[in-house]
Short mmCIF file of C-alpha atoms in Angstrom, two decimals:
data_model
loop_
_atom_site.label_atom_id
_atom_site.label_comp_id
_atom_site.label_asym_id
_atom_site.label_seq_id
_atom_site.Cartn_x
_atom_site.Cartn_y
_atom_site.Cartn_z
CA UNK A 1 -14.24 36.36 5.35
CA UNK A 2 -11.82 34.71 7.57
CA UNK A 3 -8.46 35.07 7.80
CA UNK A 4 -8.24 30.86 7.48
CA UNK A 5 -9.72 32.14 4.53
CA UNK A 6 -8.02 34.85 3.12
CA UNK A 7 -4.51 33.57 3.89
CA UNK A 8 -4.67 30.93 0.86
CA UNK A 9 -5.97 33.82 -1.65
CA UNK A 10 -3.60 36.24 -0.64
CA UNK A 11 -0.35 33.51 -1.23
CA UNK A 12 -1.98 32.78 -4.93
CA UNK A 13 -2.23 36.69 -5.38
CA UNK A 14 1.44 36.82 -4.51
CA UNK A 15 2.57 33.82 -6.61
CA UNK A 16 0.65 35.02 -9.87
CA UNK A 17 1.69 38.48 -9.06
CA UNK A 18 4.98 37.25 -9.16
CA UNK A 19 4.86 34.93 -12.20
CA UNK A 20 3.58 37.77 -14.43
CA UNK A 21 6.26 39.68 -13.62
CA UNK A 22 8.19 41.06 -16.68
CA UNK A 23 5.78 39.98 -19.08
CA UNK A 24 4.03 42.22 -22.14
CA UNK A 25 0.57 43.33 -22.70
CA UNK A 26 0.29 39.15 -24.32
CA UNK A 27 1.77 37.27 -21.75
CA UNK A 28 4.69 36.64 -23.09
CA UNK A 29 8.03 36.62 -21.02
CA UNK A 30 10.63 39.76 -22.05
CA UNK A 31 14.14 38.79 -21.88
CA UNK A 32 17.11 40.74 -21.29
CA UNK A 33 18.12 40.76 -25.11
CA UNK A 34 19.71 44.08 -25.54
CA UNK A 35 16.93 45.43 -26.91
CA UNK A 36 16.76 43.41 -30.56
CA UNK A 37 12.91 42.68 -29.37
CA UNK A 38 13.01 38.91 -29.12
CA UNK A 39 10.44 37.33 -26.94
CA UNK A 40 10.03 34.08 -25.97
CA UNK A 41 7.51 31.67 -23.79
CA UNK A 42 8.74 28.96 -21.60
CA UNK A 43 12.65 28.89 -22.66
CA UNK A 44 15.35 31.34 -22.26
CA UNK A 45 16.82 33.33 -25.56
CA UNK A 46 19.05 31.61 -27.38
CA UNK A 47 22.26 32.58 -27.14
CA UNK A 48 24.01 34.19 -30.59
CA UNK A 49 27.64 32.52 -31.71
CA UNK A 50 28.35 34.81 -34.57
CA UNK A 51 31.60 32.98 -34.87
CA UNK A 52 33.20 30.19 -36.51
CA UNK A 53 34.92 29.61 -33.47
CA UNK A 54 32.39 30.55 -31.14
CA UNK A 55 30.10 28.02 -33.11
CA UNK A 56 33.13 25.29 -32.82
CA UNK A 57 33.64 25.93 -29.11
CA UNK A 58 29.64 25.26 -28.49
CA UNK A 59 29.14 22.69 -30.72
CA UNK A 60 29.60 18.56 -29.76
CA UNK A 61 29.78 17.77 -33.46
CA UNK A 62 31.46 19.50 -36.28
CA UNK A 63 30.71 18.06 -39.73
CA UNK A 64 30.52 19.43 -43.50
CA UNK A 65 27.94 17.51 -45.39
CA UNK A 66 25.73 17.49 -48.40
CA UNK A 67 22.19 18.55 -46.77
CA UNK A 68 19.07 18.06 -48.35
CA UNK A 69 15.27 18.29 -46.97
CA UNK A 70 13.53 15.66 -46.21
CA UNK A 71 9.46 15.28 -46.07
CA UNK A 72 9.47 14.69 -42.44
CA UNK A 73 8.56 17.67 -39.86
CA UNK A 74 9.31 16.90 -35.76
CA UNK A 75 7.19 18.76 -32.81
CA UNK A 76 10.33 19.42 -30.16
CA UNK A 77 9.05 23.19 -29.49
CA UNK A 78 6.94 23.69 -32.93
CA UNK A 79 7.34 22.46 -36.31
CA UNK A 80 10.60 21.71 -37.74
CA UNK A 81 11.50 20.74 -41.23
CA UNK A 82 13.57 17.58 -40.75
CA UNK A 83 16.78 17.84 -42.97
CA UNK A 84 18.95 14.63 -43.59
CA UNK A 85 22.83 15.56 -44.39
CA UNK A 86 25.71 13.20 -45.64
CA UNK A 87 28.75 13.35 -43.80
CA UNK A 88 31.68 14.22 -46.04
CA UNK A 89 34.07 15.33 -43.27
CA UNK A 90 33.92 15.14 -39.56
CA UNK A 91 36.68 18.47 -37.36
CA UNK A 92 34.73 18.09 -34.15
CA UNK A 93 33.52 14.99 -32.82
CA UNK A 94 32.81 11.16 -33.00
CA UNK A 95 29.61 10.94 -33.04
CA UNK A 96 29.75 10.02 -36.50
CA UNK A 97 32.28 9.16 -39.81
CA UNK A 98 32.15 10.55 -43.52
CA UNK A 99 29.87 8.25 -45.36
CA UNK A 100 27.44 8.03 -42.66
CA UNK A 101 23.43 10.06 -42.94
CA UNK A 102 22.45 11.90 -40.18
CA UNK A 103 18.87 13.37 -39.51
CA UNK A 104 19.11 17.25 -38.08
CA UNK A 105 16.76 20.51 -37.94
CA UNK A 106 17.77 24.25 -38.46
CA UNK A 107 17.86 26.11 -35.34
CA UNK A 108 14.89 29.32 -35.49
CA UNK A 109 15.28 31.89 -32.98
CA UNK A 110 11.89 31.48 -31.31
CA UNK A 111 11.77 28.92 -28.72
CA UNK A 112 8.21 27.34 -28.87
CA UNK A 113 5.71 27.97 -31.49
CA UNK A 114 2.62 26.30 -30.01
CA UNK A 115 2.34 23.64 -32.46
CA UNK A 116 2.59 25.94 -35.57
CA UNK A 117 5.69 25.53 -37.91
CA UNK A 118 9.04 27.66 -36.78
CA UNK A 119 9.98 31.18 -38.40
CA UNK A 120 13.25 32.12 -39.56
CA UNK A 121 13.70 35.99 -39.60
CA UNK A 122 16.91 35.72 -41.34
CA UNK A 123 15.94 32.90 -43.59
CA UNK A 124 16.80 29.34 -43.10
CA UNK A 125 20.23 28.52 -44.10
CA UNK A 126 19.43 25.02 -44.99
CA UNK A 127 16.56 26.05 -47.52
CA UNK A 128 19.03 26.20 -50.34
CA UNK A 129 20.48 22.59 -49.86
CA UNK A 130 23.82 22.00 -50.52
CA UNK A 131 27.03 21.90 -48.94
CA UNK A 132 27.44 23.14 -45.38
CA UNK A 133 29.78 23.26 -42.80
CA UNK A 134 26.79 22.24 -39.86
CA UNK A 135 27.92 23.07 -36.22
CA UNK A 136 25.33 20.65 -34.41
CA UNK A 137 24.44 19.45 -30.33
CA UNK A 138 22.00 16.38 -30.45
CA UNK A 139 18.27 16.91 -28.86
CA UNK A 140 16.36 14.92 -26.83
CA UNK A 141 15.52 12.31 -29.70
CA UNK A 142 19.18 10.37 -29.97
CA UNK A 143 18.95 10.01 -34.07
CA UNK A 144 18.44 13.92 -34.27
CA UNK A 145 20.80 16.63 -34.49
CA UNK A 146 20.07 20.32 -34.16
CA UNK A 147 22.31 23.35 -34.97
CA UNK A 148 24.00 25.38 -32.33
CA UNK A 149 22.47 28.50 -32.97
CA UNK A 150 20.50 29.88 -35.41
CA UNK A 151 22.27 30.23 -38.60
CA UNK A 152 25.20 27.79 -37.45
CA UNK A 153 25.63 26.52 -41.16
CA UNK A 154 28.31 27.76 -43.25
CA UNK A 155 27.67 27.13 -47.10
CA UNK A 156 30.52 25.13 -48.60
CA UNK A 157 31.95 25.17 -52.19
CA UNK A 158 30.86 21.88 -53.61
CA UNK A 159 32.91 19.01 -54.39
#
């Protein structure tokens, strides 16, 4: 073979070489987490606000609301259960006012699913419906809202 030749499959050696760098025995990508074993494929970990505060400081919109689930599902990294909340009281924010509806998913920890629906180690917080405080960023779809972090809803007494 020719080095002409050569030269083209040595650079795609390198770059795969270098892409598969710091992956596992399945290809996917190992983050520096600490150690707490989360993987992920294609995004970064999440980063953990365990925090009111924390959650506040991240968050564009602060809101408590009465949440319940919807039947929809969206596809932004895998499946998401679509939940639609009912602003009772905006601290962060002006995104929206108490009366209005807003559409929003819970945060999982794992960043893309491949189609299949999301996992919540933990358990989703908005499962139970209710009354949350919801610390929320929009997505990429303007009439959606997504929590902060996993876990960034704090039941609320009702009322």
């Amino acid at each position: 073979m020719q080095w002409g030749r050569i030269a083209p499959v040595v650079a795609l050696v390198v770059v795969l070489g270098g892409t598969l760098t710091g992956c596992d025995g399945e290809s996917r990508v190992q983050p520096a987490d600490g150690g707490r074993g989360l993987t992920s494929v294609a995004c970064a970990a999440r980063i953990e606000l365990e925090t009111p505060a924390e959650r506040r400081d991240a968050a564009d919109l602060v809101v408590d609301a009465d949440v319940t689930k919807t039947d929809r599902t969206v596809e932004p990294q895998g499946i998401y259960e679509v939940y639609e909340a009912t602003v009772t009281d905006v601290t962060k924010g002006d995104a929206v006012t108490p009366g209005d509806t807003i559409q929003l998913i819970s945060t999982s920890g794992q960043c893309e699913t491949s189609g299949e629906p999301v996992e919540y180690p933990e358990g989703d917080p908005l499962a139970a419906e209710g009354t949350f405080r919801l610390y929320l960023s929009p997505t990429e779809d303007d009439d959606l809202w997504e929590l902060v972090a996993p876990g960034a809803a704090e039941p609320r007494p009702a009322g």
